[in-house]
């Protein structure tokens, strides 16, 4: 996968897709598999927006049971199954325990009955999944003692046990987006990151492509296409700020969904649902408040999701330190024995997803489906459909829906491919545990078991191509991490990584849950600088920009935090004295989100 802009202006495409997040990438793969001449443009880096900021859960729809929304429940289950089939290296089942208390809506009988109804409604959830480790299990009930063994902080007199259901979890959300992008390229699509669509090209009232600005050079050129899909997510409305063609601008509500990662090793392989303090006004059944989910992810805990109406420009979305303190106060109030502290937070994420159209700053209304707009009916504009996705889980099927709608305007509409059965690049693995075991028995010189395991999770069956980028001299790890230098080389030569931030934040595990350490940044920048012929000034700028991004995520170097209590202050962006511990190879962990169970 090589970045080049020259061919983009030299041909007319059947389909142009704007936005290289999960929905745009899935659409590009689907369209290319249909045989359409397809081009995908992304204004920044692939997966660099809301998709990479998601909670990493692959939701199978159990939350929709309390809304009595069976179509969404069934649809989510199908898409969870699809991701478990086509990306076994990047998606795996995650058991989640819902603690039960007393009787009624919080009791084991009520919640267990609901979960077993979900089992019946999703009877075909493992169809086509051959790997037993990738199959979603049935509901299980835990006794009080079993729950306390896994979650000792739940010690309360009225705890009666727990109901366990299974959902899915992503190992690396950004690399899952990239896998869809690679799948599109493998099927014949052209793709380009840092290529911003600045305005539509018109022929009367028909969109015929876009004017593109190359964010690396500043050059502008036209990309022409018969049909256009605007899948730019929270940025989609801004491209339609054209009163002549779209009328008065109207931006529908978005939620800033935020969560954070803490420096606590999980006490169990199960996630846990904790009742928060906010309400889901749309729920017909279930508990009175929404849940926070704490899930193990690598060797840390991830906690969220908090929702906030966000009317500002999407680039301004971030989590503030004072919000972390507020959220910790909520967690500690409903889970008092946990006593989390701000110093333990190693990373904060936030992304924007559609809210319900009636949402206000004080009355939240959670979005239910992706926004799909046929502009023929909305604005009398031909050749354009907009898709604003709501949940990563639904990217593949919602992208297919958008294409089906758009292709009604085409001279020919090729049939939809079986994209839920075709493995993503790296995903052609029959049994992941056996695959991993075999690879770890034949470690190349200089590669640790830990590095190999991370390599296999990120690249799947393509891991040998990554190792081929190295040699005995360059396969060693980035200082203080388990990331291989070969991964940096591969990101540059084969995955369109053009900025330090691309490699650190999205192509590798370097910033997965914490600041990688100053030594790791410097080593990664030096390797990329050598490969891309960066000047000393460019090298300094790349490091400063990446440090700024890490600071916006409230990231601190977990390896420099004392093991006792994890109370060291956060490393600040640009602090040249921040160094990585030589032992920082541990795989990182993720924890919780707030969602309806």
Coordinates of C-alpha atoms in Angstrom, one line a residue:
X1 CA 0.0 0.0 0.0
X2 CA 1.8 3.1 -1.3
X3 CA 0.7 6.7 -1.0
X4 CA 0.6 8.5 -4.3
X5 CA -1.7 11.2 -5.6
X6 CA -0.8 11.4 -9.3
X7 CA -3.1 8.7 -10.6
X8 CA -6.1 10.1 -8.6
X9 CA -6.6 13.1 -11.0
X10 CA -6.1 11.0 -14.1
X11 CA -9.1 8.8 -14.1
X12 CA -12.8 8.9 -13.5
X13 CA -14.0 6.5 -10.8
X14 CA -17.3 4.7 -10.5
X15 CA -17.3 5.6 -6.8
X16 CA -15.6 8.2 -4.6
X17 CA -15.7 7.7 -0.8
X18 CA -14.8 10.6 1.5
X19 CA -13.7 9.6 5.0
X20 CA -11.2 6.8 6.0
X21 CA -12.8 5.8 9.3
X22 CA -14.5 2.4 9.9
X23 CA -17.5 3.2 7.7
X24 CA -15.7 4.7 4.8
X25 CA -13.1 2.0 4.8
X26 CA -15.7 -0.7 5.0
X27 CA -17.6 1.0 2.1
X28 CA -14.4 1.1 0.0
X29 CA -13.8 -2.6 0.5
X30 CA -17.4 -3.5 -0.3
X31 CA -17.4 -1.4 -3.4
X32 CA -14.1 -2.7 -4.7
X33 CA -15.3 -6.3 -4.1
X34 CA -18.3 -5.5 -6.3
X35 CA -15.9 -4.6 -9.1
X36 CA -16.4 -0.8 -9.0
X37 CA -13.5 1.5 -9.7
X38 CA -13.3 3.0 -6.2
X39 CA -11.2 5.7 -4.5
X40 CA -11.1 6.4 -0.8
X41 CA -9.9 9.8 0.5
X42 CA -9.1 10.7 4.1
X43 CA -8.3 14.2 5.3
X44 CA -5.9 13.0 8.0
X45 CA -4.8 9.4 8.6
X46 CA -6.9 6.3 8.2
X47 CA -8.8 5.6 11.4
X48 CA -7.5 8.8 12.9
X49 CA -10.9 10.2 14.0
X50 CA -13.8 8.8 15.9
X51 CA -13.1 5.2 14.9
X52 CA -9.8 4.9 16.6
X53 CA -11.3 6.6 19.7
X54 CA -14.1 4.0 20.2
X55 CA -14.4 1.9 23.3
X56 CA -13.1 -1.2 21.5
X57 CA -16.3 -3.1 22.2
X58 CA -18.0 -5.1 19.5
X59 CA -21.5 -5.0 20.7
X60 CA -23.8 -7.9 19.9
X61 CA -27.0 -6.0 20.7
X62 CA -27.9 -7.1 24.2
X63 CA -28.5 -3.5 25.2
X64 CA -31.3 -3.3 22.7
X65 CA -33.3 -5.9 24.5
X66 CA -34.4 -3.3 27.1
X67 CA -35.6 -1.1 24.2
X68 CA -37.5 -4.0 22.7
X69 CA -35.7 -3.3 19.5
X70 CA -35.3 -6.8 18.0
X71 CA -34.1 -5.7 14.5
X72 CA -31.2 -3.8 16.0
X73 CA -30.5 -6.6 18.4
X74 CA -30.3 -9.2 15.5
X75 CA -28.4 -6.9 13.3
X76 CA -25.7 -6.2 15.9
X77 CA -25.3 -9.9 16.6
X78 CA -24.8 -10.7 13.0
X79 CA -22.1 -8.0 12.6
X80 CA -20.3 -9.1 15.8
X81 CA -20.2 -12.6 14.3
X82 CA -18.9 -11.2 11.0
X83 CA -16.0 -9.5 12.7
X84 CA -15.2 -12.6 14.7
X85 CA -15.0 -14.5 11.4
X86 CA -13.1 -12.1 9.2
X87 CA -10.7 -10.6 11.7
X88 CA -9.9 -13.3 14.3
X89 CA -6.6 -11.6 15.1
X90 CA -8.2 -8.3 16.0
X91 CA -11.6 -9.3 17.6
X92 CA -12.2 -11.8 20.3
X93 CA -15.1 -12.7 22.7
X94 CA -15.2 -10.9 26.1
X95 CA -17.3 -12.2 29.0
X96 CA -19.0 -9.5 31.0
X97 CA -20.5 -9.9 34.5
X98 CA -23.5 -8.0 35.6
X99 CA -23.6 -8.1 39.4
X100 CA -27.0 -8.9 40.9
X101 CA -28.5 -7.6 44.1
X102 CA -31.6 -8.7 46.0
X103 CA -34.8 -9.1 44.0
X104 CA -36.6 -7.2 41.3
X105 CA -34.9 -5.5 38.4
X106 CA -31.5 -5.8 40.1
X107 CA -32.0 -9.5 41.0
X108 CA -30.5 -12.6 39.4
X109 CA -33.9 -14.0 38.3
X110 CA -34.9 -10.9 36.3
X111 CA -31.5 -10.2 34.7
X112 CA -30.8 -13.9 34.1
X113 CA -34.1 -14.3 32.3
X114 CA -33.4 -11.3 30.1
X115 CA -29.9 -12.6 29.2
X116 CA -31.4 -16.1 28.4
X117 CA -34.0 -14.5 26.1
X118 CA -31.1 -12.8 24.4
X119 CA -29.4 -16.2 23.9
X120 CA -32.6 -17.5 22.2
X121 CA -32.9 -14.4 20.0
X122 CA -29.3 -14.9 18.9
X123 CA -29.3 -18.7 18.5
X124 CA -27.3 -18.4 15.3
X125 CA -24.6 -16.1 16.7
X126 CA -21.8 -18.6 16.1
X127 CA -22.7 -19.7 12.6
X128 CA -19.7 -19.9 10.4
X129 CA -17.2 -19.4 13.3
X130 CA -15.0 -22.5 13.3
X131 CA -12.5 -21.5 16.0
X132 CA -14.0 -22.5 19.3
X133 CA -12.2 -19.7 21.0
X134 CA -14.0 -17.2 18.8
X135 CA -17.5 -18.4 19.7
X136 CA -19.9 -16.4 21.9
X137 CA -21.0 -18.5 24.9
X138 CA -24.4 -18.8 26.5
X139 CA -25.5 -16.9 29.6
X140 CA -24.0 -18.2 32.9
X141 CA -24.9 -17.4 36.5
X142 CA -22.3 -16.9 39.2
X143 CA -22.6 -17.3 42.9
X144 CA -21.7 -14.5 45.3
X145 CA -18.4 -16.2 46.2
X146 CA -17.5 -16.7 42.5
X147 CA -18.1 -13.0 41.9
X148 CA -16.1 -11.9 44.9
X149 CA -13.2 -14.1 43.8
X150 CA -13.1 -12.3 40.5
X151 CA -14.0 -8.8 41.7
X152 CA -13.1 -8.4 45.4
X153 CA -14.0 -4.7 45.3
X154 CA -17.7 -5.7 45.0
X155 CA -17.9 -6.7 48.6
X156 CA -21.4 -5.5 49.7
X157 CA -24.0 -7.2 51.9
X158 CA -26.7 -7.4 49.3
X159 CA -24.6 -8.8 46.5
X160 CA -26.2 -12.1 45.4
X161 CA -24.0 -13.1 42.4
X162 CA -23.8 -12.1 38.7
X163 CA -25.2 -12.8 35.3
X164 CA -22.5 -13.3 32.6
X165 CA -23.0 -12.7 28.9
X166 CA -20.4 -12.5 26.2
X167 CA -19.7 -9.7 23.7
X168 CA -16.8 -8.8 21.5
X169 CA -13.6 -6.7 22.0
X170 CA -11.1 -5.2 19.6
X171 CA -7.4 -5.7 20.2
X172 CA -6.6 -2.5 18.2
X173 CA -9.4 -0.4 16.7
X174 CA -7.1 1.7 14.5
X175 CA -5.6 -1.5 12.9
X176 CA -9.1 -2.9 12.4
X177 CA -9.9 0.2 10.3
X178 CA -6.6 -0.2 8.5
X179 CA -7.5 -3.9 7.8
X180 CA -10.6 -2.7 5.9
X181 CA -8.5 -0.2 4.0
X182 CA -6.1 -2.9 3.1
X183 CA -9.0 -5.1 2.0
X184 CA -10.2 -2.4 -0.3
X185 CA -6.7 -2.0 -1.8
X186 CA -6.4 -5.8 -2.3
X187 CA -9.7 -5.7 -4.2
X188 CA -8.5 -3.0 -6.5
X189 CA -9.4 0.3 -4.8
X190 CA -7.2 3.4 -4.8
X191 CA -6.7 5.0 -1.3
X192 CA -5.0 8.1 -0.1
X193 CA -4.6 9.6 3.4
X194 CA -3.9 13.2 4.1
X195 CA -6.1 14.1 1.1
X196 CA -8.8 16.5 2.1
X197 CA -12.0 16.9 0.1
X198 CA -12.5 20.7 0.2
X199 CA -15.6 21.1 -2.0
X200 CA -17.8 19.1 -4.4
X201 CA -17.5 19.3 -8.1
X202 CA -20.8 20.0 -9.8
X203 CA -22.5 19.3 -13.1
X204 CA -25.8 21.1 -12.6
X205 CA -27.3 19.6 -9.5
X206 CA -25.2 16.4 -9.7
X207 CA -22.0 15.9 -7.7
X208 CA -19.2 14.7 -10.0
X209 CA -16.3 14.4 -7.6
X210 CA -14.4 16.7 -5.2
X211 CA -11.6 19.2 -5.2
X212 CA -8.8 17.7 -3.1
X213 CA -6.0 19.4 -1.1
X214 CA -2.9 17.3 -0.5
X215 CA -2.2 18.0 3.2
X216 CA 1.4 17.1 2.8
X217 CA 2.3 19.4 -0.1
X218 CA -0.6 21.9 -0.2
X219 CA -1.3 21.0 -3.9
X220 CA -4.9 20.9 -5.1
X221 CA -6.4 18.7 -7.8
X222 CA -9.8 17.3 -8.9
X223 CA -10.9 13.7 -8.3
X224 CA -13.8 12.8 -10.5
X225 CA -16.4 10.1 -10.0
X226 CA -19.9 9.2 -11.1
X227 CA -21.1 8.7 -7.6
X228 CA -19.9 10.0 -4.2
X229 CA -20.4 8.6 -0.7
X230 CA -19.8 11.2 2.1
X231 CA -18.7 9.0 5.0
X232 CA -16.8 11.7 6.9
X233 CA -18.6 11.1 10.1
X234 CA -18.8 14.2 12.4
X235 CA -17.1 16.2 9.6
X236 CA -19.6 15.2 6.9
X237 CA -21.9 18.2 7.5
X238 CA -19.2 20.7 7.0
X239 CA -18.5 19.6 3.4
X240 CA -22.2 20.3 2.7
X241 CA -21.9 24.0 3.9
X242 CA -23.1 25.2 0.5
X243 CA -26.4 27.1 0.7
X244 CA -26.9 27.1 -3.1
X245 CA -27.1 23.3 -3.2
X246 CA -27.9 22.2 0.3
X247 CA -29.9 25.1 1.8
X248 CA -29.3 26.5 5.2
X249 CA -26.7 24.5 7.3
X250 CA -28.2 22.2 9.9
X251 CA -26.0 20.2 12.1
X252 CA -27.7 17.3 13.9
X253 CA -26.6 16.6 17.5
X254 CA -23.4 14.6 18.3
X255 CA -22.3 13.0 21.5
X256 CA -18.8 13.2 22.7
X257 CA -18.3 9.6 24.0
X258 CA -15.4 9.5 26.3
X259 CA -13.6 6.9 28.4
X260 CA -10.2 6.5 30.1
X261 CA -7.6 3.8 30.9
X262 CA -6.2 3.3 34.4
X263 CA -3.0 1.7 35.6
X264 CA -4.6 -1.3 37.4
X265 CA -4.2 -4.9 36.3
X266 CA -7.5 -6.6 35.9
X267 CA -8.5 -9.0 38.6
X268 CA -10.4 -11.2 36.1
X269 CA -10.6 -12.0 32.4
X270 CA -14.2 -10.8 32.6
X271 CA -15.5 -7.3 32.2
X272 CA -17.9 -6.0 34.6
X273 CA -21.0 -3.8 34.3
X274 CA -21.5 -1.2 37.1
X275 CA -24.6 0.9 37.5
X276 CA -23.8 4.6 36.9
X277 CA -25.8 7.6 37.9
X278 CA -27.3 8.7 34.5
X279 CA -30.6 7.5 33.1
X280 CA -31.5 6.0 29.7
X281 CA -34.9 7.7 29.1
X282 CA -35.6 5.5 26.1
X283 CA -35.3 2.1 27.9
X284 CA -38.6 0.2 28.3
X285 CA -37.1 -2.6 30.4
X286 CA -34.1 -3.1 32.6
X287 CA -32.5 -1.2 35.5
X288 CA -33.2 2.5 36.2
X289 CA -29.7 3.7 35.3
X290 CA -27.2 3.1 32.5
X291 CA -24.2 0.9 33.1
X292 CA -20.5 1.6 33.1
X293 CA -18.4 -1.3 31.9
X294 CA -15.0 -2.1 33.1
X295 CA -13.2 -4.5 30.8
X296 CA -9.7 -6.0 30.9
X297 CA -7.7 -5.0 27.9
X298 CA -4.1 -6.1 27.8
X299 CA -2.7 -5.3 31.3
X300 CA -4.8 -2.3 32.2
X301 CA -8.4 -1.3 32.8
X302 CA -10.6 0.9 30.6
X303 CA -13.5 2.9 32.0
X304 CA -16.3 4.7 30.3
X305 CA -18.3 5.8 28.4
X306 CA -19.5 9.2 29.4
X307 CA -21.8 11.1 27.0
X308 CA -21.9 14.8 26.4
X309 CA -23.7 16.9 23.8
X310 CA -20.9 18.4 21.6
X311 CA -21.9 21.1 19.2
X312 CA -18.4 22.4 18.5
X313 CA -16.1 21.6 15.5
X314 CA -15.1 17.9 15.8
X315 CA -11.3 18.6 15.9
X316 CA -11.9 20.3 19.3
X317 CA -13.2 17.2 21.0
X318 CA -10.9 16.1 23.9
X319 CA -11.1 15.1 27.6
X320 CA -10.2 17.6 30.2
X321 CA -8.4 16.8 33.5
X322 CA -11.3 18.2 35.6
X323 CA -13.7 15.8 33.8
X324 CA -11.5 12.8 34.8
X325 CA -11.9 13.9 38.4
X326 CA -15.7 14.2 38.0
X327 CA -16.0 10.7 36.5
X328 CA -13.7 9.1 39.1
X329 CA -16.0 10.6 41.7
X330 CA -19.0 8.9 40.1
X331 CA -17.2 5.6 39.8
X332 CA -16.0 5.7 43.4
X333 CA -19.4 6.6 44.6
X334 CA -21.1 3.6 43.0
X335 CA -18.1 1.3 43.5
X336 CA -16.7 2.7 46.8
X337 CA -14.1 0.1 47.5
X338 CA -12.3 0.7 44.2
X339 CA -11.1 4.2 45.2
X340 CA -9.5 5.1 41.8
X341 CA -7.3 8.2 41.7
X342 CA -6.5 10.7 38.9
X343 CA -2.8 9.7 39.0
X344 CA -3.8 6.2 37.8
X345 CA -5.3 7.4 34.6
X346 CA -2.8 6.8 31.8
X347 CA -4.8 7.6 28.7
X348 CA -8.2 9.3 27.8
X349 CA -10.1 8.7 24.6
X350 CA -13.1 10.5 23.0
X351 CA -14.9 10.3 19.7
X352 CA -18.1 11.8 18.3
X353 CA -21.2 9.7 17.4
X354 CA -24.7 10.8 16.5
X355 CA -27.1 11.6 19.3
X356 CA -30.8 11.4 19.0
X357 CA -32.3 14.4 17.3
X358 CA -34.1 15.6 20.4
X359 CA -30.9 15.6 22.5
X360 CA -30.1 18.7 24.6
X361 CA -27.3 19.6 26.9
X362 CA -29.3 18.5 29.9
X363 CA -31.6 15.8 28.4
X364 CA -29.6 13.1 26.6
X365 CA -31.2 11.1 23.8
X366 CA -29.0 8.4 22.6
X367 CA -28.7 7.8 18.9
X368 CA -30.1 4.5 17.6
X369 CA -29.0 4.1 14.0
X370 CA -26.5 5.5 11.6
X371 CA -27.6 8.5 9.6
X372 CA -28.2 7.6 6.0
X373 CA -29.1 10.5 3.7
X374 CA -30.1 10.3 0.1
X375 CA -29.6 13.8 -1.1
X376 CA -31.9 13.4 -4.1
X377 CA -34.8 13.5 -1.6
X378 CA -33.2 15.8 1.0
X379 CA -31.8 18.5 -1.3
X380 CA -32.5 17.5 -4.9
X381 CA -28.8 16.7 -5.3
X382 CA -27.9 13.8 -7.6
X383 CA -25.0 11.4 -7.2
X384 CA -24.5 11.8 -3.5
X385 CA -25.3 9.8 -0.4
X386 CA -24.1 10.7 3.2
X387 CA -23.5 8.1 5.9
X388 CA -22.7 9.1 9.4
X389 CA -22.1 5.9 11.4
X390 CA -23.0 5.4 15.0
X391 CA -21.3 2.2 16.1
X392 CA -18.1 0.6 14.7
X393 CA -19.7 -2.8 15.0
X394 CA -22.2 -1.8 12.3
X395 CA -19.7 -0.3 9.8
X396 CA -19.7 -3.2 7.4
X397 CA -23.4 -3.6 7.0
X398 CA -24.3 0.1 7.2
X399 CA -21.7 0.8 4.5
X400 CA -23.3 -1.9 2.3
X401 CA -26.7 -0.3 2.9
X402 CA -25.3 3.1 1.8
X403 CA -23.8 1.6 -1.3
X404 CA -27.1 -0.1 -2.2
X405 CA -28.9 3.2 -1.9
X406 CA -26.3 5.1 -3.9
X407 CA -26.1 2.5 -6.7
X408 CA -29.7 3.0 -7.5
X409 CA -28.4 6.0 -9.4
X410 CA -25.8 3.9 -11.4
X411 CA -26.2 2.4 -14.9
X412 CA -25.3 -0.9 -13.5
X413 CA -25.5 -2.2 -9.9
X414 CA -23.3 -5.2 -9.3
X415 CA -24.5 -7.6 -6.6
X416 CA -23.2 -7.2 -3.1
X417 CA -20.3 -9.4 -2.2
X418 CA -20.2 -11.8 0.8
X419 CA -18.0 -9.4 2.7
X420 CA -19.0 -10.9 6.0
X421 CA -17.3 -14.2 4.9
X422 CA -14.2 -12.9 3.2
X423 CA -11.3 -12.6 5.7
X424 CA -9.7 -9.2 6.1
X425 CA -6.0 -9.1 5.3
X426 CA -4.3 -11.0 8.0
X427 CA -7.5 -12.7 9.0
X428 CA -7.1 -16.0 7.1
X429 CA -6.4 -17.9 10.3
X430 CA -8.3 -21.1 11.0
X431 CA -7.5 -21.4 14.7
X432 CA -5.8 -18.4 16.3
X433 CA -4.4 -20.1 19.4
X434 CA -2.7 -22.8 17.3
X435 CA -1.4 -20.2 14.9
X436 CA 0.0 -18.1 17.7
X437 CA 1.6 -21.2 19.4
X438 CA 3.3 -22.3 16.2
X439 CA 4.7 -18.8 15.5
X440 CA 6.0 -18.4 19.1
X441 CA 7.8 -21.7 18.9
X442 CA 9.9 -20.4 15.9
X443 CA 10.9 -17.0 17.1
X444 CA 13.4 -15.2 14.9
X445 CA 16.6 -13.9 16.5
X446 CA 15.9 -10.7 18.5
X447 CA 12.1 -11.2 18.8
X448 CA 10.7 -11.9 22.2
X449 CA 7.5 -13.9 22.8
X450 CA 5.8 -10.7 23.9
X451 CA 6.7 -8.9 20.7
X452 CA 5.6 -11.9 18.6
X453 CA 2.3 -12.1 20.3
X454 CA 1.6 -8.4 19.7
X455 CA 2.8 -8.7 16.1
X456 CA 0.4 -11.6 15.5
X457 CA -2.6 -9.8 17.0
X458 CA -1.9 -6.6 14.9
X459 CA -1.0 -8.3 11.6
X460 CA -2.4 -11.8 11.8
X461 CA -1.2 -14.1 9.0
X462 CA 0.7 -11.1 7.4
X463 CA 3.2 -11.0 10.3
X464 CA 6.0 -12.6 8.2
X465 CA 5.9 -9.7 5.7
X466 CA 6.5 -7.3 8.7
X467 CA 9.5 -9.4 9.9
X468 CA 10.9 -9.3 6.3
X469 CA 11.2 -5.5 6.6
X470 CA 13.8 -6.1 9.3
X471 CA 17.1 -7.8 9.5
X472 CA 19.1 -9.1 12.5
X473 CA 20.2 -5.5 13.0
X474 CA 16.8 -3.9 12.7
X475 CA 14.3 -6.4 14.1
X476 CA 15.1 -5.3 17.7
X477 CA 12.5 -3.6 19.8
X478 CA 12.0 0.1 20.2
X479 CA 13.6 1.1 23.5
X480 CA 11.3 0.3 26.5
X481 CA 8.6 -1.3 24.4
X482 CA 7.7 -4.6 22.8
X483 CA 7.2 -2.9 19.4
X484 CA 9.7 -4.0 16.8
X485 CA 11.7 -1.6 14.6
X486 CA 10.6 -3.8 11.7
X487 CA 7.0 -2.7 12.5
X488 CA 8.0 1.0 12.0
X489 CA 9.7 0.1 8.7
X490 CA 6.7 -1.8 7.5
X491 CA 4.3 1.1 8.5
X492 CA 6.4 3.5 6.4
X493 CA 7.0 1.2 3.4
X494 CA 3.6 -0.6 3.2
X495 CA 1.0 1.2 5.3
X496 CA 1.2 4.9 4.3
X497 CA 2.6 6.1 7.6
X498 CA 3.9 9.5 6.8
X499 CA 4.0 11.2 10.2
X500 CA 5.4 10.0 13.5
X501 CA 1.9 10.2 15.0
X502 CA 0.7 7.6 12.4
X503 CA 3.2 5.0 13.6
X504 CA 2.9 5.8 17.3
X505 CA -0.9 6.2 17.6
X506 CA -2.3 3.9 15.0
X507 CA 0.1 1.5 13.2
X508 CA 1.7 0.0 16.3
X509 CA 1.1 -0.6 20.1
X510 CA 3.5 2.2 21.1
X511 CA 0.7 4.4 22.5
X512 CA -1.8 1.7 23.3
X513 CA -3.0 2.9 26.7
X514 CA -0.2 5.1 27.8
X515 CA 2.6 7.4 26.7
X516 CA 5.3 5.1 25.2
X517 CA 8.2 7.1 26.9
X518 CA 10.4 9.8 25.5
X519 CA 13.1 7.3 24.5
X520 CA 10.6 5.3 22.4
X521 CA 9.5 8.5 20.6
X522 CA 13.0 9.5 19.8
X523 CA 14.0 6.1 18.5
X524 CA 10.8 5.8 16.4
X525 CA 11.3 9.3 15.0
X526 CA 14.9 8.6 14.2
X527 CA 13.9 5.5 12.3
X528 CA 11.1 7.2 10.4
X529 CA 13.4 10.2 9.7
X530 CA 16.0 7.9 8.2
X531 CA 13.5 6.2 6.0
X532 CA 11.7 9.4 4.9
X533 CA 14.8 11.7 4.8
X534 CA 13.5 14.1 7.4
X535 CA 15.6 17.2 8.2
X536 CA 16.5 17.9 11.8
X537 CA 13.8 20.6 11.8
X538 CA 11.2 18.1 10.5
X539 CA 12.2 15.6 13.1
X540 CA 11.8 18.0 15.9
X541 CA 8.4 19.1 14.6
X542 CA 7.2 15.5 14.3
X543 CA 8.2 14.8 17.9
X544 CA 6.5 18.0 19.2
X545 CA 3.3 17.2 17.3
X546 CA 3.1 13.7 18.6
X547 CA 3.8 14.9 22.1
X548 CA 0.9 17.4 21.8
X549 CA -1.4 14.6 20.6
X550 CA -0.4 12.5 23.6
X551 CA -1.0 15.4 25.9
X552 CA -4.5 15.9 24.5
X553 CA -5.1 12.3 25.5
X554 CA -3.8 13.0 29.0
X555 CA -1.2 10.2 28.4
X556 CA 1.5 9.5 30.8
X557 CA 4.3 7.0 30.7
X558 CA 3.1 4.1 32.8
X559 CA 6.5 2.5 33.1
X560 CA 7.7 5.6 35.0
X561 CA 4.9 5.3 37.5
X562 CA 5.8 3.7 40.8
X563 CA 4.3 0.2 41.2
X564 CA 3.1 1.1 44.7
X565 CA -0.1 3.0 44.1
X566 CA 0.8 4.4 40.7
X567 CA 1.0 7.9 42.0
X568 CA 3.7 9.5 39.9
X569 CA 2.7 12.8 38.1
X570 CA 1.8 12.7 34.4
X571 CA 4.7 13.2 32.0
X572 CA 4.0 16.4 30.1
X573 CA 4.3 16.9 26.4
X574 CA 7.7 18.0 25.3
X575 CA 9.4 16.9 28.6
X576 CA 12.7 15.7 27.2
X577 CA 13.5 14.2 30.6
X578 CA 10.6 11.7 30.4
X579 CA 12.2 8.3 29.7
X580 CA 10.9 4.8 29.2
X581 CA 11.7 2.1 31.7
X582 CA 13.7 -0.7 30.1
X583 CA 11.0 -3.1 31.2
X584 CA 8.0 -1.3 29.5
X585 CA 7.3 -4.3 27.2
X586 CA 4.1 -5.3 28.9
X587 CA 1.0 -5.4 26.7
X588 CA -1.5 -2.7 27.7
X589 CA -5.0 -3.1 29.1
X590 CA -8.3 -1.4 28.7
X591 CA -11.3 -1.1 30.8
X592 CA -14.8 0.3 30.8
X593 CA -17.5 2.1 28.9
X594 CA -20.8 3.3 29.8
X595 CA -23.5 1.7 27.8
X596 CA -26.8 0.0 28.2
X597 CA -26.7 -3.6 29.3

